[in-house]
Structure formats: structure tokens, C-alpha cells
C-alpha atoms as a printed R data frame, in Angstrom:
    type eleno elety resid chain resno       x       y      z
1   ATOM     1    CA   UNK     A     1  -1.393 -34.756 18.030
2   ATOM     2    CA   UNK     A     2  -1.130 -36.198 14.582
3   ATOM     3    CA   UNK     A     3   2.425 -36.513 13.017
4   ATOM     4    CA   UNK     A     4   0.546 -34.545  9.796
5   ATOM     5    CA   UNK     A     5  -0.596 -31.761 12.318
6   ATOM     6    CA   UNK     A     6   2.966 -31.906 13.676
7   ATOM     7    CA   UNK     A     7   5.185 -31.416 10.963
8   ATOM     8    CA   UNK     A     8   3.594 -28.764  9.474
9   ATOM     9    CA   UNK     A     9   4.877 -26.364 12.455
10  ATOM    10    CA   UNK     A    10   8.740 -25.746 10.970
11  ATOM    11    CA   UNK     A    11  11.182 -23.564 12.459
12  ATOM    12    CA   UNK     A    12  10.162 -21.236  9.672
13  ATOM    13    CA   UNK     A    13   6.575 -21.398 10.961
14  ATOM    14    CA   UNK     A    14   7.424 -20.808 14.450
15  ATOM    15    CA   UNK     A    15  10.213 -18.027 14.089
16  ATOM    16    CA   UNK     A    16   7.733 -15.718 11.406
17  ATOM    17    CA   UNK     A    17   4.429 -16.441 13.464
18  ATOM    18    CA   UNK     A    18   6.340 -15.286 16.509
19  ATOM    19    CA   UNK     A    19   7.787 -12.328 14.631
20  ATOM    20    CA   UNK     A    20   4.516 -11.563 13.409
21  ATOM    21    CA   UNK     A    21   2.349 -11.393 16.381
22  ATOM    22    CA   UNK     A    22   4.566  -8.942 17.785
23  ATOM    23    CA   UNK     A    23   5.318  -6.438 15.023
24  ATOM    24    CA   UNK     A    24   2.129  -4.572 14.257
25  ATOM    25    CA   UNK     A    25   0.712  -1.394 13.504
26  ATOM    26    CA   UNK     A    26   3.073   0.578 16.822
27  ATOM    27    CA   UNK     A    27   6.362  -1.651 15.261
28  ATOM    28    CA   UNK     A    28   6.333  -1.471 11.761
29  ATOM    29    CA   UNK     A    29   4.991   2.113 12.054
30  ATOM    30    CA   UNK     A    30   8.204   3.136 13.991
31  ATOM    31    CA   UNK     A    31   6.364   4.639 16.452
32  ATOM    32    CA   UNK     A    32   6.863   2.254 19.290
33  ATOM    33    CA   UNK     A    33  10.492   2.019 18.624
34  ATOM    34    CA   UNK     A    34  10.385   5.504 18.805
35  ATOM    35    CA   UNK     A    35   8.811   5.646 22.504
36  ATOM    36    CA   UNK     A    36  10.705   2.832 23.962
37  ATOM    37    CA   UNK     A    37  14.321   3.093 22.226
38  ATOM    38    CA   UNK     A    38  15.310   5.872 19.886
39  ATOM    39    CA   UNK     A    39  14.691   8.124 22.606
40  ATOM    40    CA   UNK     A    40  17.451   6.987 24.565
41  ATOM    41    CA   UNK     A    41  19.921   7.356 21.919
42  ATOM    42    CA   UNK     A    42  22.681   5.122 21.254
43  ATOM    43    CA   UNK     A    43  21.836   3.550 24.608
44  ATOM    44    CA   UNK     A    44  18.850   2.523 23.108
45  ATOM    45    CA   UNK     A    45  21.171  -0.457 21.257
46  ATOM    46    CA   UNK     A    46  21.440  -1.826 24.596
47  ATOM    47    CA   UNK     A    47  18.045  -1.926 25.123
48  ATOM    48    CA   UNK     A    48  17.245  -3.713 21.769
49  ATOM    49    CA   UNK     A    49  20.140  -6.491 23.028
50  ATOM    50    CA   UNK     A    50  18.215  -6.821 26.152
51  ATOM    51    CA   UNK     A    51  15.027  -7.312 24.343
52  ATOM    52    CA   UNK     A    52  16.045  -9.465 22.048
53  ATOM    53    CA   UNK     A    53  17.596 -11.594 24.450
54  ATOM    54    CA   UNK     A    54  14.017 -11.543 26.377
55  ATOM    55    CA   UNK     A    55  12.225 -12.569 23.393
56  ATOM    56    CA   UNK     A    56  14.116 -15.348 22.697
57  ATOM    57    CA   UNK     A    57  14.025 -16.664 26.443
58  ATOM    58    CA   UNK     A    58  11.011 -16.520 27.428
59  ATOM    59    CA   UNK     A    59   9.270 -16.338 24.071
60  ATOM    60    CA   UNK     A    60  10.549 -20.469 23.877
61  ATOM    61    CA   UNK     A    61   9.735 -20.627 27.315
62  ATOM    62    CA   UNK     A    62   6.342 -20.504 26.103
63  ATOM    63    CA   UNK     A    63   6.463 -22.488 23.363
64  ATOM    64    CA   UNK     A    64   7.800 -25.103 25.804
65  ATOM    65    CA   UNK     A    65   5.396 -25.160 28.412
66  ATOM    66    CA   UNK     A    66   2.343 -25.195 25.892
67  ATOM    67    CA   UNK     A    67   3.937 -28.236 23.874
68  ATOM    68    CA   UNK     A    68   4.324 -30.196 27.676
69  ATOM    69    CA   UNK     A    69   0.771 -29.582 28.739
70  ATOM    70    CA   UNK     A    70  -0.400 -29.999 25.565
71  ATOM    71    CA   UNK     A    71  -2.003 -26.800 25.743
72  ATOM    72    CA   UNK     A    72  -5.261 -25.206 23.599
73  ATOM    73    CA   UNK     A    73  -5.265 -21.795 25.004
74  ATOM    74    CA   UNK     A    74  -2.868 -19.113 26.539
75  ATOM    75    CA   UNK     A    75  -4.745 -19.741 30.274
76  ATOM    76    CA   UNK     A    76  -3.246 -23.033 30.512
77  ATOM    77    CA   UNK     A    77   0.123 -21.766 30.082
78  ATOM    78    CA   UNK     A    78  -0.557 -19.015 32.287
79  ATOM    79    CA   UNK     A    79  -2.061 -20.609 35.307
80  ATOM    80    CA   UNK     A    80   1.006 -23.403 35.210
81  ATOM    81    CA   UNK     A    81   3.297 -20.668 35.578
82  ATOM    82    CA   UNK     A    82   1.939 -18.353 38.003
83  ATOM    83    CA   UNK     A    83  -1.064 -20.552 39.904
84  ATOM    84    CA   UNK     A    84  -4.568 -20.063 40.627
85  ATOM    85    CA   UNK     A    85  -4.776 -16.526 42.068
86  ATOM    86    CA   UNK     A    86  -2.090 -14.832 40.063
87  ATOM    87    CA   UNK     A    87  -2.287 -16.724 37.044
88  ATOM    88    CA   UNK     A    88  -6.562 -15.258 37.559
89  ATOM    89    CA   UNK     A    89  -5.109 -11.926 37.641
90  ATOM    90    CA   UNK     A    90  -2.823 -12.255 34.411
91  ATOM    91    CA   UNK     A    91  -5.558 -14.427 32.982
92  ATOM    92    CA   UNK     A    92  -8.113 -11.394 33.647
93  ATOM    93    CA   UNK     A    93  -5.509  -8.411 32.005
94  ATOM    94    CA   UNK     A    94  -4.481 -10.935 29.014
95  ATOM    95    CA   UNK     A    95  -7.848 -11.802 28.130
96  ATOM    96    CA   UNK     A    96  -9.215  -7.629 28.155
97  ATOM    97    CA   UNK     A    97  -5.753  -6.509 26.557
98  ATOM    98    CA   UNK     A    98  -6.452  -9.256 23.415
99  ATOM    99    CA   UNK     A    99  -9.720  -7.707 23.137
100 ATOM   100    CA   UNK     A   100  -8.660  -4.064 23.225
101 ATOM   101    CA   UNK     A   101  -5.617  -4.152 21.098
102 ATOM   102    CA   UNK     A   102  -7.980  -6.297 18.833
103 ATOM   103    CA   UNK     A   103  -9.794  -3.096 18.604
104 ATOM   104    CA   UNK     A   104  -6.806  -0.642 18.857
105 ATOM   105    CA   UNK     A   105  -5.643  -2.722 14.859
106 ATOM   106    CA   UNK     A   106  -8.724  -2.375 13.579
107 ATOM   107    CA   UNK     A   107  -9.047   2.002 14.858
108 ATOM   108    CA   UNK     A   108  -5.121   1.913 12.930
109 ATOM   109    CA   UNK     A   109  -6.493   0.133  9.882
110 ATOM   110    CA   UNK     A   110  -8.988   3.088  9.801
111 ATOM   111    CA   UNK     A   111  -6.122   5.794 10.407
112 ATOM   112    CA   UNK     A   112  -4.136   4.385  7.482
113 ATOM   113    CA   UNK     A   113  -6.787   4.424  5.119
114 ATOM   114    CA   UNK     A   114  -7.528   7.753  6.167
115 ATOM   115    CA   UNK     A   115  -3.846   9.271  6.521
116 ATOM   116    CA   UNK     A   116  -2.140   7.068  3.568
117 ATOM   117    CA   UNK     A   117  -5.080   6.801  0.550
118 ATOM   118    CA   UNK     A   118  -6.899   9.608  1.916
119 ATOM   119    CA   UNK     A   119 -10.162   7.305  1.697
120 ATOM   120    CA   UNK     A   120 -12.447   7.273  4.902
121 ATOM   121    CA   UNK     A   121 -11.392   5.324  8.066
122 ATOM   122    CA   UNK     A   122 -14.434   3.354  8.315
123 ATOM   123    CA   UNK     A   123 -13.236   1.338  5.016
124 ATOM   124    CA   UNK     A   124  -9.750   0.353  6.793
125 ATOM   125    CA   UNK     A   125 -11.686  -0.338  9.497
126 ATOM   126    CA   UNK     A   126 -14.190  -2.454  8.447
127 ATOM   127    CA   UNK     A   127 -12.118  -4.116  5.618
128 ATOM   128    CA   UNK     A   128  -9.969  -5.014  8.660
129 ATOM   129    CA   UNK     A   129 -12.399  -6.774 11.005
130 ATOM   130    CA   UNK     A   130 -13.937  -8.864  7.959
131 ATOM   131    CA   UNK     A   131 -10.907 -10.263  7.128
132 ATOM   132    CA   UNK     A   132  -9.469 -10.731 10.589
133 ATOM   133    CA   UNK     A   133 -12.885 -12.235 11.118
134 ATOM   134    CA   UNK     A   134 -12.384 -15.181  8.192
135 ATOM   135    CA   UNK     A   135  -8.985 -16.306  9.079
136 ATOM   136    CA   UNK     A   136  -9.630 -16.604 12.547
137 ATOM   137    CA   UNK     A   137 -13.076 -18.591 11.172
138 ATOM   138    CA   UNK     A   138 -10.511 -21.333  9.696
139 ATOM   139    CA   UNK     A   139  -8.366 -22.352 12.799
140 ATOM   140    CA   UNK     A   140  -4.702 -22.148 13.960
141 ATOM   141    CA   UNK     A   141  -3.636 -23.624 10.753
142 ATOM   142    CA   UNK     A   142  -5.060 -20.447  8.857
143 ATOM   143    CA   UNK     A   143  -3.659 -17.699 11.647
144 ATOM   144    CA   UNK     A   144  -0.254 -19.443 11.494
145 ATOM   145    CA   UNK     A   145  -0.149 -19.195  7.486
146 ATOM   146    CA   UNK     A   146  -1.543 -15.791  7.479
147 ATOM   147    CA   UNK     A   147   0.796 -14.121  9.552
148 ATOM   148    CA   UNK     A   148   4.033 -16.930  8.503
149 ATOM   149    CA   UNK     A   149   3.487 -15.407  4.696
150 ATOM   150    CA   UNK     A   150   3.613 -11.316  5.702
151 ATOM   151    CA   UNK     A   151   6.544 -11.166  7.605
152 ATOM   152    CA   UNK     A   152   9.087 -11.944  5.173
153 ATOM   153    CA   UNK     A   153   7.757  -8.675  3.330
154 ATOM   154    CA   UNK     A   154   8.056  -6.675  6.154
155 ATOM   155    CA   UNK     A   155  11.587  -7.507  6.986
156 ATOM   156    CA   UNK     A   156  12.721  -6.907  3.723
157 ATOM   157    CA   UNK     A   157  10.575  -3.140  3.353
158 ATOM   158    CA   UNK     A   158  12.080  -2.519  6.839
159 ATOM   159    CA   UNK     A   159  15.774  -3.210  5.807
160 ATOM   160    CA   UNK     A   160  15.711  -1.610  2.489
161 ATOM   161    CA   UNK     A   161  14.469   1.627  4.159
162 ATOM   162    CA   UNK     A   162  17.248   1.342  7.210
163 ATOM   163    CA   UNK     A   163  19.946   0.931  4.782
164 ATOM   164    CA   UNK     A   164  18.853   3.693  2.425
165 ATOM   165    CA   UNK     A   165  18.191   5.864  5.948
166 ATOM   166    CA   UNK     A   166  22.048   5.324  6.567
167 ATOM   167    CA   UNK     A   167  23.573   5.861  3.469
168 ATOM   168    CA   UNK     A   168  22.259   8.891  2.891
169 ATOM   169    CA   UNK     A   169  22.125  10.130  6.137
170 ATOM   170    CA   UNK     A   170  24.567   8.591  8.575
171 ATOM   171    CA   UNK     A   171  23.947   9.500 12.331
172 ATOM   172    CA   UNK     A   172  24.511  12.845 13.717
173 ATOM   173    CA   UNK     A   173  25.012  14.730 16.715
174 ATOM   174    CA   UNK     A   174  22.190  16.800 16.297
175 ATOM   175    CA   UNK     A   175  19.893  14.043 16.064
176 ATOM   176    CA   UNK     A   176  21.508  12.784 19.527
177 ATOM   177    CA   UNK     A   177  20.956  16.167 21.190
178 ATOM   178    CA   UNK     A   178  17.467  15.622 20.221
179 ATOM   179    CA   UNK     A   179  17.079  12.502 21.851
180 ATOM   180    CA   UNK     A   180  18.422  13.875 24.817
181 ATOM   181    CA   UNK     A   181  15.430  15.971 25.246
182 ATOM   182    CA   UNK     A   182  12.783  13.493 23.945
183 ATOM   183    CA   UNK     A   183  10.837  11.706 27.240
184 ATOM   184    CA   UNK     A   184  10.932   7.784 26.834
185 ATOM   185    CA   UNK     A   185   8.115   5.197 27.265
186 ATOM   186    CA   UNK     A   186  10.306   4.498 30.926
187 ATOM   187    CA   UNK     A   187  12.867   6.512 33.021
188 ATOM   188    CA   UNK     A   188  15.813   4.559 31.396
189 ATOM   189    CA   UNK     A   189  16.059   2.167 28.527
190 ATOM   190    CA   UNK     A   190  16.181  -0.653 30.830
191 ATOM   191    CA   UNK     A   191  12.740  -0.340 32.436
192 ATOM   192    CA   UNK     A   192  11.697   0.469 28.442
193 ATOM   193    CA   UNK     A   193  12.914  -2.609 27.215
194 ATOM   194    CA   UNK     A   194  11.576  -4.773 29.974
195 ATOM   195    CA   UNK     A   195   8.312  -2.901 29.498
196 ATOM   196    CA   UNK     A   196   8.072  -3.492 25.637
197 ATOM   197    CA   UNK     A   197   9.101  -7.313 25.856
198 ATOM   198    CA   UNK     A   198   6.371  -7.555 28.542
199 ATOM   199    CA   UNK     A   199   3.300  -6.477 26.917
200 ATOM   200    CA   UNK     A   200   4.383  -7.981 23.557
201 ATOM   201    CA   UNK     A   201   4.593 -11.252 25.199
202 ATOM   202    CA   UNK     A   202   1.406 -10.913 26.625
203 ATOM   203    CA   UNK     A   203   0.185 -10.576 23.094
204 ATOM   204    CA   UNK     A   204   1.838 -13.499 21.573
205 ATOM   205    CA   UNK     A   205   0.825 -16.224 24.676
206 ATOM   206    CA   UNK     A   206  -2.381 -16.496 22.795
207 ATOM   207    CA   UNK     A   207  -1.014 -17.802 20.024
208 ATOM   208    CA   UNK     A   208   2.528 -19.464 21.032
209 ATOM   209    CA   UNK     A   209   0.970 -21.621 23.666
210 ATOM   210    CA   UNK     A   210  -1.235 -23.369 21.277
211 ATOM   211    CA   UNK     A   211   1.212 -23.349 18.459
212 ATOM   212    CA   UNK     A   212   4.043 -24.976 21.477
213 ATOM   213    CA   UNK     A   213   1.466 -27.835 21.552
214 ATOM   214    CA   UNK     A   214   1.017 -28.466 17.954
215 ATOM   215    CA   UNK     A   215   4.960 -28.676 16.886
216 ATOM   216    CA   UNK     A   216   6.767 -32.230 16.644
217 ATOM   217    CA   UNK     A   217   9.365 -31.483 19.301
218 ATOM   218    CA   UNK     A   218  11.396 -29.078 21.744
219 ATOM   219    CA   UNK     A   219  14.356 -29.062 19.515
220 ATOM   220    CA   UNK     A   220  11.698 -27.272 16.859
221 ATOM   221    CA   UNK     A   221  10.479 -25.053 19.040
222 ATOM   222    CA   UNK     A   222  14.219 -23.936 20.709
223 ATOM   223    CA   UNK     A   223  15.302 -22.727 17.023
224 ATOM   224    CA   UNK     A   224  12.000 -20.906 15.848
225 ATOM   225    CA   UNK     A   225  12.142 -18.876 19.172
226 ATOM   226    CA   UNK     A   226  15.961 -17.811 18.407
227 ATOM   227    CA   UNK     A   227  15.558 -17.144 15.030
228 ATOM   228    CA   UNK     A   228  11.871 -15.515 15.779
229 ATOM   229    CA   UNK     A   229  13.891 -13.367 18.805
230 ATOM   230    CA   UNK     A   230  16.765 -12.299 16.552
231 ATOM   231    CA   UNK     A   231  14.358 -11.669 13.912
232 ATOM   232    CA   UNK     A   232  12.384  -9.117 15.957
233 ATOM   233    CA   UNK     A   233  15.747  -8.041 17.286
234 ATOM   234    CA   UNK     A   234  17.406  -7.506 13.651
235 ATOM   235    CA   UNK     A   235  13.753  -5.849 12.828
236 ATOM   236    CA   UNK     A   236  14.073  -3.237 15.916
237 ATOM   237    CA   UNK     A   237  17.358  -2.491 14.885
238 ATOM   238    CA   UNK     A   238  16.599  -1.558 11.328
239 ATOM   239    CA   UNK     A   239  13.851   0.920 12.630
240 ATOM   240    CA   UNK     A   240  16.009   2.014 15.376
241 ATOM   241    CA   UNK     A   241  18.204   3.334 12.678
242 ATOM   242    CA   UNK     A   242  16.033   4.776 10.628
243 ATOM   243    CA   UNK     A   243  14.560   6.756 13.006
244 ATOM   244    CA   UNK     A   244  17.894   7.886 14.545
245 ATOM   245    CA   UNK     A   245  19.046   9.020 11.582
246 ATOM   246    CA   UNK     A   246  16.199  11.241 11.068
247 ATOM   247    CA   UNK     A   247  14.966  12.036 14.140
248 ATOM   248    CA   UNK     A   248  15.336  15.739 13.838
249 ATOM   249    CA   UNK     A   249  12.188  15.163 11.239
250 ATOM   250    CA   UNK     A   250   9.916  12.674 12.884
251 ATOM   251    CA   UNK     A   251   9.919  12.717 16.503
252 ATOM   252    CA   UNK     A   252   6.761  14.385 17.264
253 ATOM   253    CA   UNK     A   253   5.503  12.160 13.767
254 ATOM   254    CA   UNK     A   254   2.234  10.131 14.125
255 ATOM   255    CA   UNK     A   255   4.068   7.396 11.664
256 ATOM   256    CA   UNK     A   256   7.936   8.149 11.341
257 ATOM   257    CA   UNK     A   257   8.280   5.084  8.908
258 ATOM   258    CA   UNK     A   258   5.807   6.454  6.620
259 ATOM   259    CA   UNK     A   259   7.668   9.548  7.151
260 ATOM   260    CA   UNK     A   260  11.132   8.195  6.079
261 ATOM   261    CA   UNK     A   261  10.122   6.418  3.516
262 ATOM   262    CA   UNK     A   262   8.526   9.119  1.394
263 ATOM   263    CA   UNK     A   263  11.904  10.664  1.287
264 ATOM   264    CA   UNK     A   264  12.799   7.781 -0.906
265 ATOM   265    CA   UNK     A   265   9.540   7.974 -3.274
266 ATOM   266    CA   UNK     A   266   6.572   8.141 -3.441
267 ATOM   267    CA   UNK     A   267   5.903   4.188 -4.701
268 ATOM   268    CA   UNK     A   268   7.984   3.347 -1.375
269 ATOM   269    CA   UNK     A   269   5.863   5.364  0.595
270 ATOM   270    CA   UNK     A   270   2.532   3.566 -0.718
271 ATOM   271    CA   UNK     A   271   4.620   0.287 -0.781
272 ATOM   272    CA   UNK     A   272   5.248   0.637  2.852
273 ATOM   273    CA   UNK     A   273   1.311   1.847  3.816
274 ATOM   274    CA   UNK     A   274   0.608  -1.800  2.178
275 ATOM   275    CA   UNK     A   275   2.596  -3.335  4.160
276 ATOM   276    CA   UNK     A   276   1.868  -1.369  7.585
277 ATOM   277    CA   UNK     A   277  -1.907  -2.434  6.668
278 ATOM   278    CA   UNK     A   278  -0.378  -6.112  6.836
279 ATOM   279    CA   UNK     A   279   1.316  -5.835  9.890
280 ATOM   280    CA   UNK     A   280  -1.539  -4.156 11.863
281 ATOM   281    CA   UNK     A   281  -3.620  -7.558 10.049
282 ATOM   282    CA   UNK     A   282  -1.424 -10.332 11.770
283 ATOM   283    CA   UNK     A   283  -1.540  -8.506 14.894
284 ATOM   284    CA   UNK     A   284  -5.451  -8.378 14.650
285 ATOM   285    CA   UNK     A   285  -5.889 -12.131 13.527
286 ATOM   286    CA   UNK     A   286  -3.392 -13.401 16.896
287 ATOM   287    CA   UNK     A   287  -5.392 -10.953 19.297
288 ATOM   288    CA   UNK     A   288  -8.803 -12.305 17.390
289 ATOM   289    CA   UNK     A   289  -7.879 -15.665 17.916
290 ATOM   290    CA   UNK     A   290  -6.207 -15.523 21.538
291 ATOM   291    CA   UNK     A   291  -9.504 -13.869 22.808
292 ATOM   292    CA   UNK     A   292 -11.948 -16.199 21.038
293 ATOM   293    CA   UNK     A   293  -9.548 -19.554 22.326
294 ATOM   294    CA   UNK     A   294  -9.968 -18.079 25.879
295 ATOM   295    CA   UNK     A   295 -13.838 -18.288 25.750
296 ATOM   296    CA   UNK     A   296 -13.831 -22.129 25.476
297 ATOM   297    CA   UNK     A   297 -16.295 -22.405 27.649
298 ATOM   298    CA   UNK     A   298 -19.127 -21.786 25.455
299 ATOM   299    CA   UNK     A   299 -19.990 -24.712 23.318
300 ATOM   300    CA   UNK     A   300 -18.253 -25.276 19.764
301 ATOM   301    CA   UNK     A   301 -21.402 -25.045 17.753
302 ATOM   302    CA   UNK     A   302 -21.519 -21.246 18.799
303 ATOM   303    CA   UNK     A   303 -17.690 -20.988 17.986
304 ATOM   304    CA   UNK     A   304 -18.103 -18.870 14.775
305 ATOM   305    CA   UNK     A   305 -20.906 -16.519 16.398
306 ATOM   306    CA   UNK     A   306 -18.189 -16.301 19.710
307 ATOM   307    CA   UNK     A   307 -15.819 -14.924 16.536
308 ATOM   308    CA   UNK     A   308 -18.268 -12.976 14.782
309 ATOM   309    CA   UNK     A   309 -19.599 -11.115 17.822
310 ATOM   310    CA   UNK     A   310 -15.800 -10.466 19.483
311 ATOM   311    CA   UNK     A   311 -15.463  -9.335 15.955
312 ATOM   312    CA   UNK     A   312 -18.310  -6.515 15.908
313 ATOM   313    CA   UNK     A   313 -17.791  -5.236 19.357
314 ATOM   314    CA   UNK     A   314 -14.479  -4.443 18.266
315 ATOM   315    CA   UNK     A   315 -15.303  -2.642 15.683
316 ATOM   316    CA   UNK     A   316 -17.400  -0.625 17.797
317 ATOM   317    CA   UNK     A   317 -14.863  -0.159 20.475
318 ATOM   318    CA   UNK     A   318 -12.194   0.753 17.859
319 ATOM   319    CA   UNK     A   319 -14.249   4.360 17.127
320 ATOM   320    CA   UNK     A   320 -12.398   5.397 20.249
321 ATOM   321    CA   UNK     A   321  -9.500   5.836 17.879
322 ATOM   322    CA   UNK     A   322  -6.000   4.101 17.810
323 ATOM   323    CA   UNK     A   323  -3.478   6.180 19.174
324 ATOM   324    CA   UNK     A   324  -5.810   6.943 22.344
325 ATOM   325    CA   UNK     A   325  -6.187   3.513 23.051
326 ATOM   326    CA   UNK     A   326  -2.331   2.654 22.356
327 ATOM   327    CA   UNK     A   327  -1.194   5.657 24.521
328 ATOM   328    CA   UNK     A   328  -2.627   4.818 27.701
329 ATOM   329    CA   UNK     A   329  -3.424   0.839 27.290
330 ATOM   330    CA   UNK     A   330   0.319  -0.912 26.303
331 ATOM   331    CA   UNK     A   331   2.561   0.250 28.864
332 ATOM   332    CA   UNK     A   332  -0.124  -0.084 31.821
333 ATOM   333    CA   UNK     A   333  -0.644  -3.647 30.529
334 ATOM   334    CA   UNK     A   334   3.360  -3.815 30.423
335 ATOM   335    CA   UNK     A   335   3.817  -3.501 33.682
336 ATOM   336    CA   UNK     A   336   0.932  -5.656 34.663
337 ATOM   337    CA   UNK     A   337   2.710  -8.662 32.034
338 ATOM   338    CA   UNK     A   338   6.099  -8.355 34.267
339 ATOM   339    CA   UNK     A   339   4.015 -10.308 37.012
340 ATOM   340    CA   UNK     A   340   3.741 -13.089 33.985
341 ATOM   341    CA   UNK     A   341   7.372 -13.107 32.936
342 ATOM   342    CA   UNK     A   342   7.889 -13.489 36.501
343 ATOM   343    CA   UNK     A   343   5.904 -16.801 36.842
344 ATOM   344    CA   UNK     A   344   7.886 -17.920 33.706
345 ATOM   345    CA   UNK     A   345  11.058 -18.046 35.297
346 ATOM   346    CA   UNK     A   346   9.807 -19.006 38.055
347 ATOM   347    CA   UNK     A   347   8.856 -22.646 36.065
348 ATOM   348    CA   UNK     A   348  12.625 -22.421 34.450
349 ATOM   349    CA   UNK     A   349  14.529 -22.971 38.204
350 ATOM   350    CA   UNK     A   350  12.472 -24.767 39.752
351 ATOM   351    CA   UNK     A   351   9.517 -26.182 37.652
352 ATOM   352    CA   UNK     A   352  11.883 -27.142 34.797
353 ATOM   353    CA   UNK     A   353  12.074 -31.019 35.154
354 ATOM   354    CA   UNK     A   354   8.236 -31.236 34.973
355 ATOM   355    CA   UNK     A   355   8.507 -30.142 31.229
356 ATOM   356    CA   UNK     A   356   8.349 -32.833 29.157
357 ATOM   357    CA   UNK     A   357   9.080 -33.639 25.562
């Protein structure tokens, strides 16, 4: 590890490439949030404090473990933490959940084209995998930039529509009593929010456990995954809101963002389609990459044709359509990721001393 390579992970870096490879085209959309919080009501604050709290934990847990072993690739991370037949398992359900949700962004690229500028899917969709395809082509450095220079944007769309939500429409009982009929993504909004930090975290492995082994030092790493944590915790909140306060109108809503923020105009509405398109990008390029790191076995002269035909197959897979895919595919995986978390805290009592600086 060169001291150049080093310093250009910042807290910045880490915190926004963190954010970003969780938010995608279920978070910014609303619709996740939706499933796994709003539905619960104001109880659903508590399980956006228990989330948060999870992101932050094990998220530098993570970041830890791949900066000790030096690591290239989620597996190494993975098999330290939960050994050689379990970490095989959580290897296996990592490595076909990259793929699939690879193709699940590039299906929502398609409905966004199709639902927001009314222009065919198979534009979004293949606009999507060409450009996923050429940052992923140019290394960590260029996946880390890519998604590091959205995030920012969405904050700020996110937090400009949450505020405006709540001025002119503070929260109401009615939109309570709805939420007391609505079914949530678990029984309570405990198991929801355990559920939703679970398979997020299974995303973002791929890319914080080679990004751990890249940054200068632990102290680095310990303040991008708080501010990365309370980042996605500040950005839950906002959509939490937003939906809360309107979810009389957009609970059975493919896209309640898109939703709230035509209510504002119609240049926020297009304004936040951009950015949606941008979200579902980052999450494309960290699945992209996390897949293509995990098939190091074939050798590096066929590393861009590894890319290009992960890439394709993708594409093809992603005709299945994205909320399909979504509905059935993240909270099985969810459940499946607990089994990692597991593993991870295992390492923190009793593996702890074997991570070094």
C-alpha cells in the first residue's frame, strides 16, 4: 500500500462511498423506507436509531477487518469472520445477491425511463449497464469517485423535499391510522430494521472490504463509518418523514418520492428522477464491482471480458423486471446476511486483538 494510494481514501471518501452503496434505487425511491419503517409509524423512529446504530458498528467493523488483512475482495473479510463452511455459505448468497441486484438497478433504470421521461425501458436499461460497465473498467479508484461525487446531491434533494413535506403538511393522525393497517417488511420494526441493515451490508462488503485495505489508518476508517452511518441514518429520516406525512397518498405508490415531490413542481419532480437514476447507478457500479472482485480466480488479462460479460448477463436477467426481483430477493437475502453480522461480532469479543493497524 502506497502512502499516494493511501491518502486518497479521506473520511469524506469513506463516509459518501458507504452512504452510497447503500442508498439506491429501493432508498432514494422511498419505497424501501416505506416497507421496512413508515409502516410502523412513529415506532418506525426507533427502528431508524437501531439501524443507524448498526450501520455504523458493523459497517467500520468491516472497514477494519479488510484494512488488517489487507484485503482485495469481500470473501476475505467474510471467511475471517465466519470460517470455512459458513463463511462458503455467506460467500455463496453474497456473491448471487451482487449479481442479481446488479440486475434488479439496471430493470429500475429501465422503469424510470419508462415511468419518469416516458421513453422506453430498454434505453434506461442499457444506458445503465454501459456506464456501470466503464467505471467498474477503471478500478476502485473510479467506483469510489463515482459514487463519493452523487451522494452529496442526493442528501441535499432528499432534505429539501422532507422539509418542504413538513411544512406544509405536518404529521397527522390519519396518516397514523393508516400505518396501522399497512403490513411491514417484518412483524415489528425491530426484526425490519435488523433485516434492512442486513442485506444492505451484504451489499456494501464488496466494496468496504477493499476500500478498509486501501485507507492510511483505523482512526480514518472509525470516522467515515460514523459519519457514513449517521449519514444514511439522517437520509432515512428525511424519507421517513416525507412519507409519513403523506402517506394517505402514496402507500400503495410504486415510487412515493417521485410522488411527493411532484407536489412541489414539476422541475423537482424531473430533478429528483435525475437523481433516483444516480442512486440506482452507484448501487449498480458497487454490485458490478463486488461480483467481478469475487471472480479473481480467472486470470487478469480476461479481467475486462469477466466485467463485460457479468455486465451483459445482467442485462439479460434484468428483463425479469425490478420490482419482481426486489420483492422476493432483499429480505430472503436479509435474513440469510444476519448469519454474516453474526460472524462480525463474533471477531469484535473475541477475535478483536488479532486486528491490526
Amino acid at each position: 500500500m502506497t502512502s499516494r494510494t493511501a491518502a486518497q481514501i479521506t473520511v469524506f471518501k469513506v463516509a459518501a462511498t458507504y452512504i452510497g452503496t447503500v442508498v439506491g434505487a429501493g432508498f432514494a425511491s422511498g419505497q424501501e423506507v416505506l416497507q421496512f419503517f413508515s409502516v410502523y409509524g412513529l415506532d418506525g423512529l426507533l427502528g431508524i436509531s437501531l439501524s443507524t446504530l448498526l450501520f455504523f458498528f458493523f459497517g467500520y467493523l468491516i472497514l477494519i477487518i479488510g484494512h488488517s488483512l489487507n484485503a482485495t475482495s469481500y470473501v476475505e473479510v467474510v471467511r475471517f469472520s465466519n470460517g470455512n463452511f459458513l463463511g462458503t455459505i455467506i460467500d455463496v448468497i453474497i456473491t448471487i445477491f451482487l449479481f442479481a441486484a446488479l440486475a434488479a438497478m439496471i430493470a429500475g433504470a429501465g422503469a424510470i425511463f419508462e415511468e419518469q421521461f416516458h421513453l422506453t425501458p430498454l434505453w434506461g436499461t442499457l444506458l445503465m449497464a454501459f456506464i456501470s460497465l466503464l467505471t467498474v473498467i477503471s478500478g476502485i479508484k473510479g467506483v469510489i469517485n463515482a459514487i463519493s461525487y452523487v451522494v452529496p446531491i442526493l442528501l441535499v434533494t432528499v432534505f429539501f423535499v422532507a422539509i418542504y413535506s413538513l411544512y406544509v403538511n405536518p404529521i397527522n393522525a390519519a396518516d397514523l391510522q393508516v400505518a396501522d393497517t399497512l403490513q411491514g417488511a417484518g412483524p415489528n420494526w425491530i426484526v425490519s430494521a435488523l433485516n434492512y441493515t442486513s442485506y444492505n451490508l451484504v451489499i456494501a462488503v464488496a466494496v468496504l472490504a477493499p476500500m478498509g485495505a486501501k485507507a492510511e489508518s483505523r482512526k480514518t476508517l472509525f470516522w467515515g463509518a460514523l459519519l457514513g452511518g449517521l449519514g444514511l441514518g439522517l437520509g432515512i429520516v428525511a424519507i421517513f418523514l416525507s412519507i409519513l406525512t403523506n402517506l394517505e397518498m402514496v402507500w400503495n405508490v410504486e415510487v412515493p418520492m417521485i410522488m411527493i415531490s411532484s407536489k412541489i413542481a414539476v422541475f423537482i419532480q424531473l430533478l429528483f428522477a435525475v437523481v433516483l437514476f444516480a442512486e440506482v447507478y452507484t448501487t449498480a457500479v458497487g454490485n458490478l464491482y463486488g461480483f467481478v472482485s469475487r471472480i479473481n480466480f480467472i486470470s487478469d488479462r480476461y479481467h475486462i471480458w469477466v466485467i463485460v460479460g457479468t455486465t451483459i448477463t445482467a442485462f439479460f436477467v434484468s428483463q425479469v423486471g425490478f420490482s419482481a426481483m426486489v420483492k422476493y430477493l432483499y429480505p430472503a437475502v436479509g435474513y440469510g446476511g444476519l448469519l454474516f453480522l453474526g460472524g462480525l461480532l463474533y471477531v469484535w469479543i473475541f477475535k478483536r486483538d488479532k486486528l491490526t493497524d
